[in-house]
C-alpha positions as a LaTeX table, in Angstrom:
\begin{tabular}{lrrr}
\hline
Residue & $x$ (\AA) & $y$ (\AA) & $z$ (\AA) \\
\hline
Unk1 & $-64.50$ & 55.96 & 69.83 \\
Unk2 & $-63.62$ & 52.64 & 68.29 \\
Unk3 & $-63.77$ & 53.86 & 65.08 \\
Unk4 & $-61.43$ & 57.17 & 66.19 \\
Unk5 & $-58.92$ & 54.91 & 67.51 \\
Unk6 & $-58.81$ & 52.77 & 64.91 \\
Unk7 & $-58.07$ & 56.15 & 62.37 \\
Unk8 & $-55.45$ & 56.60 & 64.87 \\
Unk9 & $-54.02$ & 53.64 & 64.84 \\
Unk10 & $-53.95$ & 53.69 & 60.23 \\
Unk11 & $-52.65$ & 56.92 & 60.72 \\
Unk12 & $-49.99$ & 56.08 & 63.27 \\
Unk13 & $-49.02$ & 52.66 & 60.60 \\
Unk14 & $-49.59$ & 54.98 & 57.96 \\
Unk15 & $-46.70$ & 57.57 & 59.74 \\
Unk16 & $-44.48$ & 54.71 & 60.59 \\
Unk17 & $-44.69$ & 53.21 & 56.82 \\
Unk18 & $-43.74$ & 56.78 & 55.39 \\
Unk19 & $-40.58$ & 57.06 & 57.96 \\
Unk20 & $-39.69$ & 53.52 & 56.63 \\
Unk21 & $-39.77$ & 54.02 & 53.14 \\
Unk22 & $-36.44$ & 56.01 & 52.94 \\
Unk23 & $-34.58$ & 53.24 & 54.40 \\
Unk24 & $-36.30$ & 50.40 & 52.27 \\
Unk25 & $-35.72$ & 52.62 & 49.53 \\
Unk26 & $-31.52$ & 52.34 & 50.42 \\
Unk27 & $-32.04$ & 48.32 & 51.41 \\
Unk28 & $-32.92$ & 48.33 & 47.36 \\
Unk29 & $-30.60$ & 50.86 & 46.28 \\
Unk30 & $-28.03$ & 48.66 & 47.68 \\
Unk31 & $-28.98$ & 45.36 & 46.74 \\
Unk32 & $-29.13$ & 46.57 & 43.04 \\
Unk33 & $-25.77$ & 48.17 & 43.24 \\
Unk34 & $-24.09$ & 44.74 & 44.85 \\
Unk35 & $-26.56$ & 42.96 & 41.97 \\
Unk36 & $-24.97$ & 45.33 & 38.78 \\
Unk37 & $-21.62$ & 45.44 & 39.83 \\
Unk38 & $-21.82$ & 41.18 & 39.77 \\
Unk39 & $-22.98$ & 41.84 & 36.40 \\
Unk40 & $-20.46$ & 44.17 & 35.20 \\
Unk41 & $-17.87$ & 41.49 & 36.31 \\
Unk42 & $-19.57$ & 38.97 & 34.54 \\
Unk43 & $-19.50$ & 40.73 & 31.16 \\
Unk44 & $-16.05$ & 41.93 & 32.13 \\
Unk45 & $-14.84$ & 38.53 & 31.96 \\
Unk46 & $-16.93$ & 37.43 & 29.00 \\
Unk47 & $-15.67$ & 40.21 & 27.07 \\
Unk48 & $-12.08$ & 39.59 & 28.20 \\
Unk49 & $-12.50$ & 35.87 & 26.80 \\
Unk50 & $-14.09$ & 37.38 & 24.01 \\
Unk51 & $-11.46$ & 39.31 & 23.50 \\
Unk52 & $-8.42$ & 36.57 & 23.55 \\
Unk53 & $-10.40$ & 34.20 & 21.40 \\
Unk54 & $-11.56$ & 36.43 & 18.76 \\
Unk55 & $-9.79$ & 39.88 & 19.29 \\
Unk56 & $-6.21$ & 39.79 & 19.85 \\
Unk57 & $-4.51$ & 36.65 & 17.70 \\
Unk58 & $-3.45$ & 34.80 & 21.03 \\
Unk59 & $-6.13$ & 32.89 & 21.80 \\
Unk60 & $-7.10$ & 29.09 & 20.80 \\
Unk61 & $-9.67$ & 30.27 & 17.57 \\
Unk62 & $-7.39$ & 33.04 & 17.00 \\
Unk63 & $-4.12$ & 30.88 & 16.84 \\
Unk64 & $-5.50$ & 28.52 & 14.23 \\
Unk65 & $-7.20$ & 31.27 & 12.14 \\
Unk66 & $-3.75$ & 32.92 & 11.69 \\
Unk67 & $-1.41$ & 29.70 & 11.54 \\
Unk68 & $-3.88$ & 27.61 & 9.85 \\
Unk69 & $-3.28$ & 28.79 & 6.18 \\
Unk70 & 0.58 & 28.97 & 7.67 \\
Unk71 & 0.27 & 25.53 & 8.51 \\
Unk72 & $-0.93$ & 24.30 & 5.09 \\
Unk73 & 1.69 & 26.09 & 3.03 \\
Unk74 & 4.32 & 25.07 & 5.11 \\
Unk75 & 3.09 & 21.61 & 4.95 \\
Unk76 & 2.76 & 22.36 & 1.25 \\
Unk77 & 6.12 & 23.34 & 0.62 \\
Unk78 & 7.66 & 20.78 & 2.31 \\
Unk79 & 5.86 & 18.24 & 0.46 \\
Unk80 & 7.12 & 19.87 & $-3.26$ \\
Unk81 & 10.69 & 20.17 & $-1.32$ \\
Unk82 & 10.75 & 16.47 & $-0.69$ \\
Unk83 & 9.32 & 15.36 & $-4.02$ \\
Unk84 & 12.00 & 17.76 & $-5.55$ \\
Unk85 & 14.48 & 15.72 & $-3.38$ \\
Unk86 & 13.13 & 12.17 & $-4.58$ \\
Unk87 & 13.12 & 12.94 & $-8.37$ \\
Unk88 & 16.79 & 14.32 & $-7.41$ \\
Unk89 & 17.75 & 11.27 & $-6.39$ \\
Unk90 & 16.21 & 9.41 & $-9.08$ \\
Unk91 & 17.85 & 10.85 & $-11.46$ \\
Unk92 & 20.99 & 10.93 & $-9.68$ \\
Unk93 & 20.43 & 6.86 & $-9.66$ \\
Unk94 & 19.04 & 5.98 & $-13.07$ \\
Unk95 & 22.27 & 8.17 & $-14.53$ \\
Unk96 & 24.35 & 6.12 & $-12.12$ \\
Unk97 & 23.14 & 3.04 & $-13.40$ \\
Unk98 & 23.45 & 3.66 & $-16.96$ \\
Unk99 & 19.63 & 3.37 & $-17.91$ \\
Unk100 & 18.62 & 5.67 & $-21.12$ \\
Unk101 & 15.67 & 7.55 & $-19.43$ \\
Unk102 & 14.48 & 7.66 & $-15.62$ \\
Unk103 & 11.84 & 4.97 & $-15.20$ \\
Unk104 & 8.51 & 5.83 & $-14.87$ \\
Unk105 & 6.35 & 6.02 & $-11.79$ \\
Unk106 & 3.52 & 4.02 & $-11.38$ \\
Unk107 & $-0.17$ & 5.23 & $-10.36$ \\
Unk108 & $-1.55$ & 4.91 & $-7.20$ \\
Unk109 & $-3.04$ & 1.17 & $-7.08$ \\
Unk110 & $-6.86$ & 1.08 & $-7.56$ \\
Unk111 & $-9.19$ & 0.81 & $-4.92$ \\
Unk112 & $-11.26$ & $-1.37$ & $-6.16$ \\
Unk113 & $-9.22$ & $-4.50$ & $-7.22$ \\
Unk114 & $-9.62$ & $-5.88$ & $-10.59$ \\
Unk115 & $-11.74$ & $-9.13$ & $-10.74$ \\
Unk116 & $-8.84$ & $-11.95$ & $-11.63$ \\
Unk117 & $-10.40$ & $-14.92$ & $-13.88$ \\
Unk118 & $-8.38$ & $-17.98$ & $-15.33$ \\
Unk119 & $-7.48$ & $-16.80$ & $-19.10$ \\
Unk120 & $-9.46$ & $-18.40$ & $-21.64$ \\
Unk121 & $-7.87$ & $-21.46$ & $-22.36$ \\
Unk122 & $-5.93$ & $-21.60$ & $-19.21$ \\
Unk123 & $-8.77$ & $-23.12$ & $-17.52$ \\
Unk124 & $-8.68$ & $-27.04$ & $-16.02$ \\
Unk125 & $-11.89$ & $-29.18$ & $-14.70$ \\
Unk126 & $-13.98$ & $-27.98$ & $-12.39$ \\
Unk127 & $-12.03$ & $-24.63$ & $-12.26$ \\
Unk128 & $-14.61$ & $-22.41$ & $-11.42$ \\
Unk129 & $-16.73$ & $-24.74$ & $-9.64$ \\
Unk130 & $-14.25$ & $-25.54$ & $-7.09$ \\
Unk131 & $-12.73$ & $-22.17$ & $-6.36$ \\
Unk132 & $-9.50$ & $-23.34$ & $-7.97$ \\
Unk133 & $-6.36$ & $-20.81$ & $-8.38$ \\
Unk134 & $-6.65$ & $-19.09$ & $-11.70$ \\
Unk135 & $-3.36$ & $-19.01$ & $-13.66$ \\
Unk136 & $-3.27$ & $-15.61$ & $-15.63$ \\
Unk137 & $-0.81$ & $-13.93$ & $-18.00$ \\
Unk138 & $-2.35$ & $-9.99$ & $-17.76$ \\
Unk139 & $-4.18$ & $-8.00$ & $-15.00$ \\
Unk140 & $-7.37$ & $-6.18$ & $-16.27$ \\
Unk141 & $-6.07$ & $-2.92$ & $-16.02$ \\
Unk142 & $-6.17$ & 0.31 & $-18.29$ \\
Unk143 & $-2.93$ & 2.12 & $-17.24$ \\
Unk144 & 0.43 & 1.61 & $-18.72$ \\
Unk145 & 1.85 & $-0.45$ & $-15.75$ \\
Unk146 & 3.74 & $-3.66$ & $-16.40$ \\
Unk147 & 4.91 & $-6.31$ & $-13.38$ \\
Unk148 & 8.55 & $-8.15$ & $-13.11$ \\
Unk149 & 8.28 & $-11.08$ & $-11.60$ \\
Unk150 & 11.44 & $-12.99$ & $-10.70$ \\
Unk151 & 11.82 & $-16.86$ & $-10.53$ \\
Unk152 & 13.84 & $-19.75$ & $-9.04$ \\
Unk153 & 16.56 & $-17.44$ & $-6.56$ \\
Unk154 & 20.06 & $-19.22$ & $-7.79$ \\
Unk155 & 21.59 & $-15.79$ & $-8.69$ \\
Unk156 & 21.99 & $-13.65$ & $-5.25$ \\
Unk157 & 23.70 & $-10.35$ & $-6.55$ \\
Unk158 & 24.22 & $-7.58$ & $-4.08$ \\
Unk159 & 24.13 & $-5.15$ & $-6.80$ \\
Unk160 & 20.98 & $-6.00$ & $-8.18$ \\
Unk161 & 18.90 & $-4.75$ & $-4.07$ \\
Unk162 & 21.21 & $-1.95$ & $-4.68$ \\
Unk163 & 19.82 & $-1.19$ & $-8.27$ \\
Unk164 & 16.03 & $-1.79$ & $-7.25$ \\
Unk165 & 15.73 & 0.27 & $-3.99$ \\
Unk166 & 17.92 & 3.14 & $-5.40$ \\
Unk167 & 15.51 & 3.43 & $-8.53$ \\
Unk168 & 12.28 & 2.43 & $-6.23$ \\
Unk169 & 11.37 & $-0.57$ & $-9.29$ \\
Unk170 & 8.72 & $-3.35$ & $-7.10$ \\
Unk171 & 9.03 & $-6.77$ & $-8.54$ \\
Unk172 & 7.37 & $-10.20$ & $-7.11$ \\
Unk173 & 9.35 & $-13.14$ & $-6.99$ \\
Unk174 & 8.76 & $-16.79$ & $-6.89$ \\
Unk175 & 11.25 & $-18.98$ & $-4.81$ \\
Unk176 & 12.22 & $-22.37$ & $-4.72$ \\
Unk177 & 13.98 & $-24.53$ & $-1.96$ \\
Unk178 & 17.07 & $-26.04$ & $-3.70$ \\
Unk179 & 17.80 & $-22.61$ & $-5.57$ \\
Unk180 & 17.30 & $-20.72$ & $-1.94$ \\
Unk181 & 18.76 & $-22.82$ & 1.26 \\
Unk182 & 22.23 & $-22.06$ & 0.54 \\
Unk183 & 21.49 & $-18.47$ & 1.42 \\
Unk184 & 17.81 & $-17.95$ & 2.90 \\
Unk185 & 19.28 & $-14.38$ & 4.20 \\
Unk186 & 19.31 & $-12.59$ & 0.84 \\
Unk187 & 16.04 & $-13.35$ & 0.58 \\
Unk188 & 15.49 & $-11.80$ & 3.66 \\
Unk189 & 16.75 & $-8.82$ & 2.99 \\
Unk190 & 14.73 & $-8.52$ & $-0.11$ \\
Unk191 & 11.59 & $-8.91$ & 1.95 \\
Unk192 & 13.19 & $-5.99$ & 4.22 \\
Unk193 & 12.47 & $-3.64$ & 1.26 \\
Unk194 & 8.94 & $-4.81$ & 0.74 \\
Unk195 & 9.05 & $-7.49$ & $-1.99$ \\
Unk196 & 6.78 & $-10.11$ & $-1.69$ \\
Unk197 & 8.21 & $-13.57$ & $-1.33$ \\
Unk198 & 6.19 & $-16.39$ & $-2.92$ \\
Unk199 & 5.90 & $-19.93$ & $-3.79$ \\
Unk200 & 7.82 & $-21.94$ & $-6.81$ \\
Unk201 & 7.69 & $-25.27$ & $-5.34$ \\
Unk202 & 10.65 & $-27.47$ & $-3.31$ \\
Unk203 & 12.48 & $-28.45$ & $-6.24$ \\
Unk204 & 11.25 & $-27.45$ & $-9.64$ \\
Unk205 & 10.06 & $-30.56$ & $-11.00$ \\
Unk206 & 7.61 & $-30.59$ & $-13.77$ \\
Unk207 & 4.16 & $-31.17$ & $-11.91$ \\
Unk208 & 2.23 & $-32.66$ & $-14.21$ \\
Unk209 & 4.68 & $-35.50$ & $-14.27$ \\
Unk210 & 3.37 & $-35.94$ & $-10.74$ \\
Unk211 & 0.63 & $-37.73$ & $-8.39$ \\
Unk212 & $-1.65$ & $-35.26$ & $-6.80$ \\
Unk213 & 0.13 & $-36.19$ & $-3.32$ \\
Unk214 & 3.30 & $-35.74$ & $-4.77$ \\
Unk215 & 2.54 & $-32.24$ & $-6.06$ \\
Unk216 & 0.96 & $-31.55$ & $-2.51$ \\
Unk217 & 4.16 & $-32.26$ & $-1.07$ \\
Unk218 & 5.94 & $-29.98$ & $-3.63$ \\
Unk219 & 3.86 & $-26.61$ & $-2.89$ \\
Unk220 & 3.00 & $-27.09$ & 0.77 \\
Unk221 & 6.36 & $-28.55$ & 1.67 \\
Unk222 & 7.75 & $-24.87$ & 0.05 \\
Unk223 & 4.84 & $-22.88$ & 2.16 \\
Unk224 & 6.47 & $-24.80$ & 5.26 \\
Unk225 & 9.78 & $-23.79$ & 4.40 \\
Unk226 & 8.80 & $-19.94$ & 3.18 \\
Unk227 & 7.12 & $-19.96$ & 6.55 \\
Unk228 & 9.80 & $-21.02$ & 8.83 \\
Unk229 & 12.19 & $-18.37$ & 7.10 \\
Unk230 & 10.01 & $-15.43$ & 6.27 \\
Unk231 & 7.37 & $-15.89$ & 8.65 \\
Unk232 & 4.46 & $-15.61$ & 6.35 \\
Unk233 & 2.56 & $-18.42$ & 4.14 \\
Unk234 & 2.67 & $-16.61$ & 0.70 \\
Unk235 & $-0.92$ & $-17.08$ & $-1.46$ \\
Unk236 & 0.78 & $-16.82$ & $-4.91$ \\
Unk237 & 1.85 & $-19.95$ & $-6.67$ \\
Unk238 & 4.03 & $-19.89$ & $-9.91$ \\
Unk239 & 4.16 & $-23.62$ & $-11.30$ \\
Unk240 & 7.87 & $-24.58$ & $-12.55$ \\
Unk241 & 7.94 & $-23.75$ & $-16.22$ \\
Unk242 & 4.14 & $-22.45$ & $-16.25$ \\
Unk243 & 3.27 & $-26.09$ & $-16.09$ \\
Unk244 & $-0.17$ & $-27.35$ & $-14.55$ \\
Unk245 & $-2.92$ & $-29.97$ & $-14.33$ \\
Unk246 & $-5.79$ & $-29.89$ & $-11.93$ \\
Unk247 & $-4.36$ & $-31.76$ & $-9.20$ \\
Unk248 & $-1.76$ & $-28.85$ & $-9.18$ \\
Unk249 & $-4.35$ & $-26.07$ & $-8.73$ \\
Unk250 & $-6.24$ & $-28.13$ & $-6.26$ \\
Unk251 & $-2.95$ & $-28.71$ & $-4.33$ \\
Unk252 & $-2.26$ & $-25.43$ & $-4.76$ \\
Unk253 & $-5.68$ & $-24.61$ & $-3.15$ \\
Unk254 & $-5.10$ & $-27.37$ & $-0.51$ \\
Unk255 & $-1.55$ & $-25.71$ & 0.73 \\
Unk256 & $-3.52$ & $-21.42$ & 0.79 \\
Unk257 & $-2.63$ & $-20.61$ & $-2.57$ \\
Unk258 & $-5.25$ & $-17.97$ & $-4.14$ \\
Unk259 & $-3.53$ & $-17.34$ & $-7.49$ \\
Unk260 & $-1.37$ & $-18.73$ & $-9.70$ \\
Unk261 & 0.11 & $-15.96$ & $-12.29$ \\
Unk262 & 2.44 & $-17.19$ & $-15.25$ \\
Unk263 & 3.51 & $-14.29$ & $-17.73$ \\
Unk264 & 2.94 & $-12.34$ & $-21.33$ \\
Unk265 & 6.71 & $-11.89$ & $-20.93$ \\
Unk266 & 10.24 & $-13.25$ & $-20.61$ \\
Unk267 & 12.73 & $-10.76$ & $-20.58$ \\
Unk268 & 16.85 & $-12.39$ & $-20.69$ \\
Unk269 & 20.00 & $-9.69$ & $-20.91$ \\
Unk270 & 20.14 & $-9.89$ & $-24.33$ \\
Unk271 & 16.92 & $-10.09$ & $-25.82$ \\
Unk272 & 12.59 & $-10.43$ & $-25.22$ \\
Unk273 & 10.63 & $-13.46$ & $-25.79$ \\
Unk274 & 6.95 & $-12.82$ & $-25.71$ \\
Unk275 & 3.41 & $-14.64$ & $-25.41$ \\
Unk276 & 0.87 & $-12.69$ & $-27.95$ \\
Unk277 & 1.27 & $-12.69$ & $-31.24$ \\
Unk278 & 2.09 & $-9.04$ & $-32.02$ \\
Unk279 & 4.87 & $-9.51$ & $-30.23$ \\
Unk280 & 4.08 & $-6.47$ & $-27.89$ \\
Unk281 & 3.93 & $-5.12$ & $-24.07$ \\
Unk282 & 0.36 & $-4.62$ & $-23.06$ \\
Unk283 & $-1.08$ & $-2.83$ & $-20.29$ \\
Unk284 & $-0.81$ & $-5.01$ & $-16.89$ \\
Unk285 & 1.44 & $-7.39$ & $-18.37$ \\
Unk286 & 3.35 & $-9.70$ & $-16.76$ \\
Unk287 & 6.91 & $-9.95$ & $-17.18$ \\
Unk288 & 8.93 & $-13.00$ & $-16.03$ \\
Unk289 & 12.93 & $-13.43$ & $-15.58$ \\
Unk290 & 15.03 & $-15.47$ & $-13.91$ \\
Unk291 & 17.64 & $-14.72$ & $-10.81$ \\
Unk292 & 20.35 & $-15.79$ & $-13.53$ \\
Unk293 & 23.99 & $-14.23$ & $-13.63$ \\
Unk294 & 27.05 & $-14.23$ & $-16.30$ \\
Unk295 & 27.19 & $-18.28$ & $-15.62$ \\
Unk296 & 24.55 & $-18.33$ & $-17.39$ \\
Unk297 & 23.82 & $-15.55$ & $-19.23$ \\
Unk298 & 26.00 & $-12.85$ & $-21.13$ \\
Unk299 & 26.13 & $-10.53$ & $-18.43$ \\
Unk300 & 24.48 & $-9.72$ & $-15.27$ \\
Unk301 & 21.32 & $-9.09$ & $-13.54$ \\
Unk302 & 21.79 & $-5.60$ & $-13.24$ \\
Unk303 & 22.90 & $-5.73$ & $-16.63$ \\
Unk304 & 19.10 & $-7.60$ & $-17.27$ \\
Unk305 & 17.13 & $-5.04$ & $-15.07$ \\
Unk306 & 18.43 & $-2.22$ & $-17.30$ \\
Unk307 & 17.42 & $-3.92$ & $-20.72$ \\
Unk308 & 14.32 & $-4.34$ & $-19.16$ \\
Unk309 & 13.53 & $-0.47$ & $-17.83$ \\
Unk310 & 14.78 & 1.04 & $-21.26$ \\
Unk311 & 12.38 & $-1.00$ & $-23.24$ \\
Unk312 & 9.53 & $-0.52$ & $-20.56$ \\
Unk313 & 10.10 & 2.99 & $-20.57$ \\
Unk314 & 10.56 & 4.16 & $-24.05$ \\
Unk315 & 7.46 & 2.67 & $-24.35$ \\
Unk316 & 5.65 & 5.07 & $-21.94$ \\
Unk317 & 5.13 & 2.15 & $-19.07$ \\
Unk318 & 5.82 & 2.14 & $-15.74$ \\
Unk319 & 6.48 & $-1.05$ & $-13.40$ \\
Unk320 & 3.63 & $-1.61$ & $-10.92$ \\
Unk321 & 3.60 & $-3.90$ & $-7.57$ \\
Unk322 & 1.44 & $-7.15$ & $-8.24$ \\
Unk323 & 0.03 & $-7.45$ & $-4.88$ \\
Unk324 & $-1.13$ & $-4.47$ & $-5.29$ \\
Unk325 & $-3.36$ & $-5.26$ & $-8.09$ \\
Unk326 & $-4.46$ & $-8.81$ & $-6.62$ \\
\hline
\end{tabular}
């Protein structure tokens, strides 16, 4: 009997699991229904985002793929439109200025600076050994760039910022005290156009003439006032006349000065005076001149600036920015 009621009872679970089954069966049916539709939604959505980055041109990826190349030509062209503008003007200025060709444009400056020694027999005592300003005529250099460098400040012509920022020329200039103070503001708005304001001593005496503390007084009493006008100690150092000893370099070192360029060059409103013996520019020459007017020379300092580009130029060189080079 135990074993007949225990058949029963496996045939009764057996009966109850079959009537079961169809609604298990539905509990699964449903569950996989709610579980595919979540699916479908899910790759809806991906698709959809798909879609507006890749597919239809309005999306992030799809923006820049179409208005990248847009971008760059645009960017292109207005580059060649502004250069087109510049030369424009260049030529518009170098014809109003009366100079026989445009001037030349310099190359980019290197990266890597040129190594600047003392020339050979522009050396003092101890020049090397104590880390003493070299004076130099030329900057190692292979292009065809020259530098103007300007000296003293008495001449303060309006036309002559006019001439150099219309026709974009850099020049360096070397100031001194008595030649400046009766008008420090020209000077300032020189520096205003990016020309580099340096040191030529208090009064233009002839150093060598002088004690060491003397010729201390001379540069740094000029860094002082270069300072208190222009807000910067300059670390270029032309001495009066190109003029030196070794107490001037080592005052000169004494006061910040890291270089002391002289020039290959002199270059008046009527004629060249020149350094080597061929009587020749050279590549990274330096050209000196004087802030000089028709008291003192036959005409002005525009009138000097355009002797100076003609000759430059016919001779295939361009004018380069010392600083750039130091």
């Amino acid at each position: 009997m135990r074993a007949v009621v225990q058949n029963d009872k496996s045939r009764a679970s057996r009966r109850v699991s079959r009537a079961s089954r169809p609604a298990l069966r539905g509990v699964r049916r449903r569950a996989l229904r709610r579980r595919g539709a979540a699916a479908t939604a899910v790759l809806a959505v991906a698709a959809l985002a798909g879609g507006c980055a890749q597919g239809d041109g309005h999306g992030e990826r799809g923006a820049a793929g179409r208005q990248g190349p847009e971008a760059a030509r645009a960017r292109a062209a207005d580059a060649a439109a502004r250069a087109r503008e510049a030369r424009a003007a260049l030529v518009a200025a170098a014809k109003r200025w009366n100079l026989e060709k445009v001037p030349l444009t310099a190359p980019a400056p290197p990266e890597k600076k040129p190594v600047i020694k003392a020339r050979e027999g522009f050396e003092v005592d101890g020049q090397e050994e104590d880390g003493l300003p070299p004076v130099f005529t030329t900057v190692p250099t292979k292009e065809k760039v020259v530098f103007l460098t300007i000296d003293d400040g008495a001449e303060k012509d309006p036309a002559f910022l006019r001439m150099m920022s219309e026709l974009k020329i850099p020049y360096t200039v070397f100031l001194t005290d008595d030649e400046i103070k009766d008008d420090y503001g020209y000077f300032k708005k020189m520096q205003a156009r990016g020309v580099t304001l340096n040191n030529h001593t208090l009064s233009h005496p002839y150093l060598p003439a002088l004690s060491y503390e003397e010729q201390k007084h001379e540069i740094c009493g000029m860094q002082d006032v270069m300072e208190k006008h222009y807000g910067k100690r300059p670390v270029l150092f032309r001495p009066p006349f190109g003029n030196y000893n070794r107490d001037t370099l080592r005052a000169a070192k004494s006061c910040g000065i890291e270089y002391a360029p002289i020039w290959s060059e002199e270059v008046y409103v009527d004629h060249w005076e020149y350094r080597e013996w061929d009587q020749d520019l050279h590549p990274g020459d330096i050209v000196l001149t004087h802030f000089r007017g028709e008291d003192d020379w036959d005409g002005t300092m525009t009138d000097m600036v355009r002797r100076f580009l003609d000759r430059i130029t016919a001779d295939g060189y361009a004018v380069a920015r010392l600083e750039d080079y130091l």
